[in-house]
Short mmCIF file of N, CA and C in Angstrom, two decimals:
data_model
loop_
_atom_site.label_atom_id
_atom_site.label_comp_id
_atom_site.label_asym_id
_atom_site.label_seq_id
_atom_site.Cartn_x
_atom_site.Cartn_y
_atom_site.Cartn_z
N UNK R 1 0.84 -1.19 0.00
CA UNK R 1 0.00 0.00 0.00
C UNK R 1 0.87 1.24 0.00
N UNK R 2 0.50 2.23 -0.78
CA UNK R 2 1.28 3.45 -0.87
C UNK R 2 0.66 4.53 -0.01
N UNK R 3 1.54 5.45 0.49
CA UNK R 3 1.02 6.58 1.25
C UNK R 3 0.67 7.71 0.29
N UNK R 4 0.31 8.86 0.81
CA UNK R 4 -0.13 9.98 -0.01
C UNK R 4 0.95 10.56 -0.91
N UNK R 5 2.23 10.24 -0.66
CA UNK R 5 3.30 10.76 -1.49
C UNK R 5 3.68 9.80 -2.60
N UNK R 6 3.01 8.69 -2.73
CA UNK R 6 3.29 7.76 -3.81
C UNK R 6 4.38 6.77 -3.50
N UNK R 7 4.85 6.70 -2.28
CA UNK R 7 5.88 5.75 -1.89
C UNK R 7 5.25 4.65 -1.04
N UNK R 8 5.75 3.43 -1.21
CA UNK R 8 5.35 2.38 -0.29
C UNK R 8 6.02 2.66 1.05
N UNK R 9 5.56 2.06 2.12
CA UNK R 9 6.24 2.28 3.41
C UNK R 9 7.72 1.90 3.36
N UNK R 10 8.06 0.84 2.65
CA UNK R 10 9.47 0.44 2.52
C UNK R 10 10.30 1.46 1.76
N UNK R 11 9.74 2.00 0.68
CA UNK R 11 10.43 3.03 -0.08
C UNK R 11 10.62 4.30 0.74
N UNK R 12 9.58 4.67 1.48
CA UNK R 12 9.68 5.86 2.33
C UNK R 12 10.75 5.65 3.40
N UNK R 13 10.78 4.46 4.00
CA UNK R 13 11.79 4.17 5.03
C UNK R 13 13.19 4.26 4.45
N UNK R 14 13.39 3.70 3.25
CA UNK R 14 14.70 3.77 2.61
C UNK R 14 15.09 5.22 2.33
N UNK R 15 14.14 6.02 1.89
CA UNK R 15 14.41 7.42 1.62
C UNK R 15 14.75 8.20 2.88
N UNK R 16 14.09 7.88 3.98
CA UNK R 16 14.30 8.62 5.22
C UNK R 16 15.51 8.14 6.01
N UNK R 17 16.16 7.06 5.59
CA UNK R 17 17.42 6.64 6.22
C UNK R 17 18.48 7.71 5.99
N UNK R 18 18.29 8.50 4.96
CA UNK R 18 19.26 9.56 4.66
C UNK R 18 19.34 10.59 5.78
N UNK R 19 18.24 10.86 6.47
CA UNK R 19 18.25 11.87 7.55
C UNK R 19 19.24 11.53 8.66
N UNK R 20 19.20 10.32 9.24
CA UNK R 20 20.18 10.04 10.29
C UNK R 20 21.62 9.98 9.77
N UNK R 21 21.80 9.60 8.52
CA UNK R 21 23.15 9.64 7.96
C UNK R 21 23.64 11.09 7.87
N UNK R 22 22.75 11.98 7.45
CA UNK R 22 23.09 13.40 7.43
C UNK R 22 23.35 13.93 8.82
N UNK R 23 22.57 13.47 9.81
CA UNK R 23 22.77 13.93 11.19
C UNK R 23 24.15 13.54 11.70
N UNK R 24 24.61 12.34 11.35
CA UNK R 24 25.95 11.93 11.77
C UNK R 24 27.00 12.84 11.15
N UNK R 25 26.84 13.16 9.86
CA UNK R 25 27.77 14.08 9.21
C UNK R 25 27.71 15.47 9.81
N UNK R 26 26.50 15.94 10.11
CA UNK R 26 26.32 17.26 10.72
C UNK R 26 26.93 17.32 12.12
N UNK R 27 26.80 16.23 12.87
CA UNK R 27 27.38 16.18 14.22
C UNK R 27 28.91 16.26 14.14
N UNK R 28 29.49 15.50 13.23
CA UNK R 28 30.94 15.53 13.06
C UNK R 28 31.40 16.92 12.65
N UNK R 29 30.70 17.51 11.69
CA UNK R 29 31.04 18.85 11.22
C UNK R 29 30.93 19.88 12.35
N UNK R 30 29.84 19.80 13.11
CA UNK R 30 29.62 20.75 14.20
C UNK R 30 30.71 20.66 15.25
N UNK R 31 31.09 19.46 15.63
CA UNK R 31 32.10 19.31 16.67
C UNK R 31 33.46 19.83 16.21
N UNK R 32 33.70 19.81 14.91
CA UNK R 32 34.96 20.35 14.39
C UNK R 32 34.92 21.86 14.22
N UNK R 33 33.74 22.44 14.13
CA UNK R 33 33.63 23.88 13.88
C UNK R 33 33.24 24.71 15.11
N UNK R 34 32.62 24.09 16.12
CA UNK R 34 32.04 24.86 17.22
C UNK R 34 33.11 25.59 18.05
N UNK R 35 34.30 25.03 18.19
CA UNK R 35 35.34 25.72 18.97
C UNK R 35 35.74 27.04 18.30
N UNK R 36 35.70 27.07 16.99
CA UNK R 36 36.10 28.27 16.26
C UNK R 36 34.94 29.26 16.08
N UNK R 37 33.73 28.72 15.78
CA UNK R 37 32.62 29.60 15.41
C UNK R 37 31.50 29.69 16.45
N UNK R 38 31.57 28.91 17.50
CA UNK R 38 30.58 28.99 18.58
C UNK R 38 29.15 28.79 18.12
N UNK R 39 28.29 29.67 18.58
CA UNK R 39 26.86 29.50 18.32
C UNK R 39 26.46 29.71 16.87
N UNK R 40 27.37 30.20 16.05
CA UNK R 40 27.07 30.33 14.62
C UNK R 40 26.89 28.96 13.97
N UNK R 41 27.46 27.91 14.56
CA UNK R 41 27.34 26.57 13.99
C UNK R 41 25.90 26.05 14.04
N UNK R 42 25.24 26.03 15.21
CA UNK R 42 23.84 25.59 15.18
C UNK R 42 22.94 26.55 14.40
N UNK R 43 23.28 27.83 14.37
CA UNK R 43 22.49 28.77 13.58
C UNK R 43 22.61 28.43 12.09
N UNK R 44 23.82 28.12 11.64
CA UNK R 44 24.02 27.70 10.25
C UNK R 44 23.30 26.38 9.99
N UNK R 45 23.30 25.50 10.99
CA UNK R 45 22.58 24.23 10.86
C UNK R 45 21.10 24.44 10.65
N UNK R 46 20.53 25.44 11.33
CA UNK R 46 19.10 25.74 11.15
C UNK R 46 18.83 26.18 9.72
N UNK R 47 19.74 26.97 9.15
CA UNK R 47 19.58 27.41 7.76
C UNK R 47 19.71 26.24 6.79
N UNK R 48 20.65 25.34 7.06
CA UNK R 48 20.84 24.16 6.20
C UNK R 48 19.59 23.28 6.25
N UNK R 49 19.07 23.04 7.46
CA UNK R 49 17.86 22.22 7.60
C UNK R 49 16.67 22.88 6.90
N UNK R 50 16.55 24.20 7.05
CA UNK R 50 15.45 24.93 6.39
C UNK R 50 15.58 24.83 4.87
N UNK R 51 16.80 24.92 4.37
CA UNK R 51 17.02 24.80 2.92
C UNK R 51 16.65 23.40 2.44
N UNK R 52 17.01 22.38 3.22
CA UNK R 52 16.65 21.01 2.85
C UNK R 52 15.14 20.80 2.83
N UNK R 53 14.45 21.35 3.84
CA UNK R 53 12.98 21.23 3.87
C UNK R 53 12.33 22.04 2.75
N UNK R 54 12.93 23.16 2.39
CA UNK R 54 12.41 23.94 1.26
C UNK R 54 12.55 23.14 -0.03
N UNK R 55 13.68 22.46 -0.19
CA UNK R 55 13.87 21.59 -1.35
C UNK R 55 12.87 20.45 -1.35
N UNK R 56 12.61 19.90 -0.17
CA UNK R 56 11.64 18.81 -0.06
C UNK R 56 10.25 19.32 -0.41
N UNK R 57 9.92 20.52 0.04
CA UNK R 57 8.64 21.15 -0.31
C UNK R 57 8.51 21.28 -1.82
N UNK R 58 9.57 21.72 -2.47
CA UNK R 58 9.54 21.87 -3.93
C UNK R 58 9.28 20.51 -4.60
N UNK R 59 9.96 19.46 -4.13
CA UNK R 59 9.75 18.14 -4.72
C UNK R 59 8.32 17.64 -4.52
N UNK R 60 7.80 17.82 -3.31
CA UNK R 60 6.43 17.38 -3.03
C UNK R 60 5.45 18.16 -3.90
N UNK R 61 5.68 19.45 -4.04
CA UNK R 61 4.79 20.29 -4.84
C UNK R 61 4.90 19.95 -6.33
N UNK R 62 6.12 19.75 -6.82
CA UNK R 62 6.33 19.51 -8.24
C UNK R 62 6.01 18.09 -8.66
N UNK R 63 6.38 17.10 -7.81
CA UNK R 63 6.24 15.71 -8.23
C UNK R 63 5.10 14.98 -7.53
N UNK R 64 4.70 15.47 -6.37
CA UNK R 64 3.59 14.86 -5.64
C UNK R 64 3.72 13.36 -5.52
N UNK R 65 2.72 12.64 -5.96
CA UNK R 65 2.69 11.19 -5.83
C UNK R 65 3.72 10.48 -6.69
N UNK R 66 4.35 11.20 -7.63
CA UNK R 66 5.35 10.57 -8.49
C UNK R 66 6.76 10.61 -7.95
N UNK R 67 6.95 11.17 -6.77
CA UNK R 67 8.29 11.30 -6.20
C UNK R 67 8.82 9.92 -5.81
N UNK R 68 10.04 9.62 -6.22
CA UNK R 68 10.65 8.33 -5.91
C UNK R 68 11.52 8.37 -4.67
N UNK R 69 12.09 7.21 -4.36
CA UNK R 69 12.91 7.06 -3.16
C UNK R 69 14.13 7.98 -3.18
N UNK R 70 14.84 8.03 -4.28
CA UNK R 70 16.04 8.86 -4.33
C UNK R 70 15.70 10.35 -4.23
N UNK R 71 14.58 10.73 -4.82
CA UNK R 71 14.16 12.13 -4.71
C UNK R 71 13.83 12.48 -3.26
N UNK R 72 13.26 11.54 -2.52
CA UNK R 72 12.94 11.78 -1.12
C UNK R 72 14.20 11.79 -0.26
N UNK R 73 15.20 10.99 -0.64
CA UNK R 73 16.42 10.85 0.17
C UNK R 73 17.32 12.09 0.12
N UNK R 74 17.44 12.71 -1.04
CA UNK R 74 18.39 13.82 -1.19
C UNK R 74 18.12 14.98 -0.24
N UNK R 75 16.89 15.53 -0.20
CA UNK R 75 16.68 16.64 0.74
C UNK R 75 16.72 16.19 2.19
N UNK R 76 16.37 14.93 2.47
CA UNK R 76 16.42 14.46 3.85
C UNK R 76 17.86 14.34 4.35
N UNK R 77 18.80 14.07 3.45
CA UNK R 77 20.22 14.07 3.82
C UNK R 77 20.63 15.48 4.26
N UNK R 78 20.18 16.49 3.52
CA UNK R 78 20.49 17.89 3.85
C UNK R 78 19.82 18.28 5.17
N UNK R 79 18.56 17.89 5.35
CA UNK R 79 17.86 18.18 6.61
C UNK R 79 18.61 17.56 7.78
N UNK R 80 19.01 16.30 7.63
CA UNK R 80 19.76 15.63 8.68
C UNK R 80 21.07 16.32 8.99
N UNK R 81 21.77 16.76 7.96
CA UNK R 81 23.03 17.49 8.15
C UNK R 81 22.79 18.73 9.02
N UNK R 82 21.75 19.49 8.69
CA UNK R 82 21.43 20.69 9.46
C UNK R 82 21.04 20.37 10.90
N UNK R 83 20.21 19.35 11.08
CA UNK R 83 19.78 18.99 12.43
C UNK R 83 20.95 18.49 13.27
N UNK R 84 21.88 17.77 12.65
CA UNK R 84 23.09 17.34 13.37
C UNK R 84 23.94 18.52 13.81
N UNK R 85 23.96 19.56 12.98
CA UNK R 85 24.72 20.76 13.33
C UNK R 85 24.04 21.55 14.46
N UNK R 86 22.74 21.37 14.61
CA UNK R 86 22.02 22.05 15.70
C UNK R 86 22.16 21.28 17.00
N UNK R 87 21.80 20.03 16.97
CA UNK R 87 21.67 19.24 18.19
C UNK R 87 22.98 18.92 18.90
N UNK R 88 24.01 18.65 18.14
CA UNK R 88 25.27 18.20 18.74
C UNK R 88 25.91 19.25 19.65
N UNK R 89 26.12 20.48 19.20
CA UNK R 89 26.79 21.44 20.08
C UNK R 89 25.86 22.17 21.05
N UNK R 90 24.57 21.97 20.91
CA UNK R 90 23.63 22.78 21.69
C UNK R 90 23.80 22.62 23.20
N UNK R 91 23.95 21.40 23.68
CA UNK R 91 24.10 21.19 25.12
C UNK R 91 25.37 21.84 25.65
N UNK R 92 26.49 21.65 24.93
CA UNK R 92 27.74 22.26 25.38
C UNK R 92 27.67 23.78 25.38
N UNK R 93 27.08 24.35 24.33
CA UNK R 93 26.97 25.80 24.26
C UNK R 93 26.02 26.35 25.32
N UNK R 94 24.98 25.60 25.62
CA UNK R 94 23.98 26.06 26.59
C UNK R 94 24.47 25.88 28.02
N UNK R 95 25.10 24.76 28.30
CA UNK R 95 25.46 24.43 29.68
C UNK R 95 26.93 24.71 30.01
N UNK R 96 27.71 25.15 29.02
CA UNK R 96 29.15 25.32 29.21
C UNK R 96 29.55 26.30 30.29
N UNK R 97 28.73 27.28 30.59
CA UNK R 97 29.11 28.31 31.57
C UNK R 97 28.32 28.20 32.87
N UNK R 98 27.62 27.08 33.05
CA UNK R 98 26.85 26.87 34.28
C UNK R 98 27.82 26.45 35.38
N UNK R 99 27.65 27.02 36.56
CA UNK R 99 28.50 26.67 37.70
C UNK R 99 28.36 25.18 38.03
N UNK R 100 29.46 24.58 38.49
CA UNK R 100 29.48 23.15 38.81
C UNK R 100 28.34 22.73 39.73
N UNK R 101 28.06 23.51 40.75
CA UNK R 101 27.05 23.11 41.72
C UNK R 101 25.63 23.19 41.16
N UNK R 102 25.45 23.79 39.98
CA UNK R 102 24.14 23.84 39.33
C UNK R 102 24.06 22.93 38.10
N UNK R 103 25.14 22.19 37.82
CA UNK R 103 25.22 21.41 36.58
C UNK R 103 24.10 20.37 36.47
N UNK R 104 23.81 19.66 37.54
CA UNK R 104 22.77 18.63 37.50
C UNK R 104 21.40 19.22 37.22
N UNK R 105 21.06 20.27 37.92
CA UNK R 105 19.76 20.93 37.72
C UNK R 105 19.66 21.54 36.33
N UNK R 106 20.74 22.19 35.89
CA UNK R 106 20.74 22.82 34.57
C UNK R 106 20.61 21.77 33.47
N UNK R 107 21.30 20.66 33.64
CA UNK R 107 21.21 19.58 32.65
C UNK R 107 19.80 19.01 32.59
N UNK R 108 19.20 18.79 33.73
CA UNK R 108 17.82 18.29 33.77
C UNK R 108 16.84 19.27 33.13
N UNK R 109 17.01 20.54 33.43
CA UNK R 109 16.15 21.57 32.84
C UNK R 109 16.35 21.64 31.33
N UNK R 110 17.60 21.58 30.88
CA UNK R 110 17.91 21.61 29.45
C UNK R 110 17.25 20.43 28.74
N UNK R 111 17.41 19.23 29.28
CA UNK R 111 16.83 18.04 28.65
C UNK R 111 15.31 18.08 28.65
N UNK R 112 14.72 18.56 29.74
CA UNK R 112 13.26 18.69 29.80
C UNK R 112 12.77 19.69 28.77
N UNK R 113 13.44 20.83 28.66
CA UNK R 113 13.05 21.84 27.68
C UNK R 113 13.20 21.31 26.26
N UNK R 114 14.26 20.55 26.00
CA UNK R 114 14.47 19.97 24.68
C UNK R 114 13.34 19.00 24.32
N UNK R 115 13.02 18.11 25.25
CA UNK R 115 11.95 17.14 24.99
C UNK R 115 10.59 17.82 24.84
N UNK R 116 10.35 18.83 25.65
CA UNK R 116 9.10 19.58 25.55
C UNK R 116 9.01 20.30 24.20
N UNK R 117 10.11 20.89 23.76
CA UNK R 117 10.14 21.56 22.47
C UNK R 117 9.89 20.61 21.32
N UNK R 118 10.47 19.41 21.39
CA UNK R 118 10.24 18.41 20.35
C UNK R 118 8.77 17.99 20.33
N UNK R 119 8.21 17.75 21.50
CA UNK R 119 6.80 17.33 21.58
C UNK R 119 5.86 18.43 21.08
N UNK R 120 6.09 19.66 21.52
CA UNK R 120 5.23 20.77 21.07
C UNK R 120 5.38 21.03 19.58
N UNK R 121 6.61 20.97 19.09
CA UNK R 121 6.84 21.17 17.65
C UNK R 121 6.14 20.12 16.82
N UNK R 122 6.21 18.87 17.25
CA UNK R 122 5.53 17.79 16.54
C UNK R 122 4.03 17.98 16.59
N UNK R 123 3.51 18.33 17.76
CA UNK R 123 2.06 18.54 17.90
C UNK R 123 1.58 19.70 17.04
N UNK R 124 2.30 20.81 17.06
CA UNK R 124 1.88 21.96 16.26
C UNK R 124 1.98 21.70 14.76
N UNK R 125 3.01 20.97 14.35
CA UNK R 125 3.12 20.62 12.94
C UNK R 125 1.97 19.71 12.51
N UNK R 126 1.58 18.81 13.38
CA UNK R 126 0.44 17.93 13.10
C UNK R 126 -0.85 18.73 12.99
N UNK R 127 -1.02 19.71 13.87
CA UNK R 127 -2.20 20.58 13.80
C UNK R 127 -2.23 21.31 12.46
N UNK R 128 -1.09 21.85 12.04
CA UNK R 128 -1.02 22.55 10.76
C UNK R 128 -1.37 21.58 9.63
N UNK R 129 -0.82 20.38 9.66
CA UNK R 129 -1.11 19.38 8.62
C UNK R 129 -2.61 19.10 8.55
N UNK R 130 -3.23 18.82 9.70
CA UNK R 130 -4.64 18.43 9.69
C UNK R 130 -5.60 19.60 9.43
N UNK R 131 -5.12 20.84 9.54
CA UNK R 131 -5.99 21.95 9.14
C UNK R 131 -6.04 22.11 7.63
N UNK R 132 -5.10 21.46 6.93
CA UNK R 132 -5.05 21.54 5.47
C UNK R 132 -5.65 20.31 4.78
N UNK R 133 -6.27 19.41 5.52
CA UNK R 133 -6.73 18.17 4.91
C UNK R 133 -8.05 17.74 5.53
N UNK R 134 -8.86 17.07 4.76
CA UNK R 134 -10.13 16.56 5.28
C UNK R 134 -9.99 15.06 5.55
N UNK R 135 -10.88 14.54 6.35
CA UNK R 135 -10.87 13.13 6.71
C UNK R 135 -11.01 12.27 5.46
N UNK R 136 -10.19 11.24 5.36
CA UNK R 136 -10.25 10.31 4.24
C UNK R 136 -9.56 10.79 2.97
N UNK R 137 -8.91 11.93 3.02
CA UNK R 137 -8.23 12.45 1.83
C UNK R 137 -7.07 11.54 1.43
N UNK R 138 -6.80 11.50 0.15
CA UNK R 138 -5.70 10.68 -0.38
C UNK R 138 -5.01 11.44 -1.50
N UNK R 139 -3.85 10.92 -1.92
CA UNK R 139 -3.16 11.44 -3.10
C UNK R 139 -2.74 12.89 -3.00
N UNK R 140 -3.18 13.68 -3.97
CA UNK R 140 -2.76 15.08 -4.08
C UNK R 140 -3.14 15.90 -2.86
N UNK R 141 -4.27 15.60 -2.24
CA UNK R 141 -4.68 16.34 -1.05
C UNK R 141 -3.69 16.13 0.10
N UNK R 142 -3.18 14.93 0.24
CA UNK R 142 -2.19 14.64 1.29
C UNK R 142 -0.88 15.35 0.97
N UNK R 143 -0.47 15.32 -0.31
CA UNK R 143 0.75 16.01 -0.72
C UNK R 143 0.64 17.51 -0.44
N UNK R 144 -0.50 18.10 -0.74
CA UNK R 144 -0.71 19.53 -0.52
C UNK R 144 -0.67 19.86 0.97
N UNK R 145 -1.32 19.05 1.79
CA UNK R 145 -1.31 19.28 3.24
C UNK R 145 0.09 19.11 3.81
N UNK R 146 0.81 18.11 3.32
CA UNK R 146 2.17 17.87 3.78
C UNK R 146 3.06 19.06 3.41
N UNK R 147 2.94 19.53 2.17
CA UNK R 147 3.73 20.68 1.73
C UNK R 147 3.40 21.91 2.57
N UNK R 148 2.13 22.09 2.90
CA UNK R 148 1.73 23.22 3.74
C UNK R 148 2.32 23.16 5.14
N UNK R 149 2.43 21.96 5.69
CA UNK R 149 3.00 21.83 7.04
C UNK R 149 4.51 22.00 7.02
N UNK R 150 5.16 21.73 5.90
CA UNK R 150 6.61 21.94 5.81
C UNK R 150 6.98 23.41 5.96
N UNK R 151 6.16 24.31 5.43
CA UNK R 151 6.47 25.73 5.54
C UNK R 151 6.49 26.20 6.98
N UNK R 152 5.63 25.64 7.80
CA UNK R 152 5.62 25.97 9.23
C UNK R 152 6.99 25.64 9.85
N UNK R 153 7.53 24.49 9.54
CA UNK R 153 8.82 24.06 10.10
C UNK R 153 9.95 24.91 9.52
N UNK R 154 9.90 25.21 8.23
CA UNK R 154 10.94 26.04 7.59
C UNK R 154 10.99 27.41 8.26
N UNK R 155 9.85 28.03 8.48
CA UNK R 155 9.81 29.35 9.12
C UNK R 155 10.35 29.27 10.54
N UNK R 156 10.01 28.23 11.26
CA UNK R 156 10.51 28.06 12.63
C UNK R 156 12.04 27.92 12.64
N UNK R 157 12.58 27.12 11.72
CA UNK R 157 14.03 26.98 11.62
C UNK R 157 14.68 28.30 11.23
N UNK R 158 14.05 29.03 10.34
CA UNK R 158 14.56 30.33 9.92
C UNK R 158 14.68 31.29 11.11
N UNK R 159 13.72 31.23 12.01
CA UNK R 159 13.75 32.12 13.19
C UNK R 159 14.87 31.76 14.15
N UNK R 160 15.39 30.53 14.09
CA UNK R 160 16.45 30.12 15.00
C UNK R 160 17.76 30.84 14.76
N UNK R 161 18.04 31.23 13.55
CA UNK R 161 19.35 31.83 13.28
C UNK R 161 19.35 33.33 13.48
N UNK R 162 18.23 33.89 13.69
CA UNK R 162 18.16 35.36 13.84
C UNK R 162 18.50 35.79 15.24
#
């Protein structure tokens, strides 16, 4: 069975394997650059991820249900690269100047805020998706709703570097 983007679940999974591969590359890149460029590294990562999602939006809009596995994988590699550049140095940059006696509390607060942000971001993106689609929709309607929800994430990533 195919989903609304024209990929079988197996094809979609193969295409999305590119994201964690990109994240590994982004993490390596970030750890090599953060000592020199500091917080500019995760900010650049946000721009890279936004560019990848913009490319993905273009593919979904242009190809819709005809998009293949390789077309899905290319922008997800870029998205992963950007997300790796954000996530890897973020804890060190955020907690690096916290006094030793506050390290445990600060780390717990940082991790809680990170998890809360991920949950809220996922929930809000889902709300945006479902406001663009009706119950039982298939094919082009799903592609359109998905493309509409991507812009929400792109704008959010864009605000991170400012």
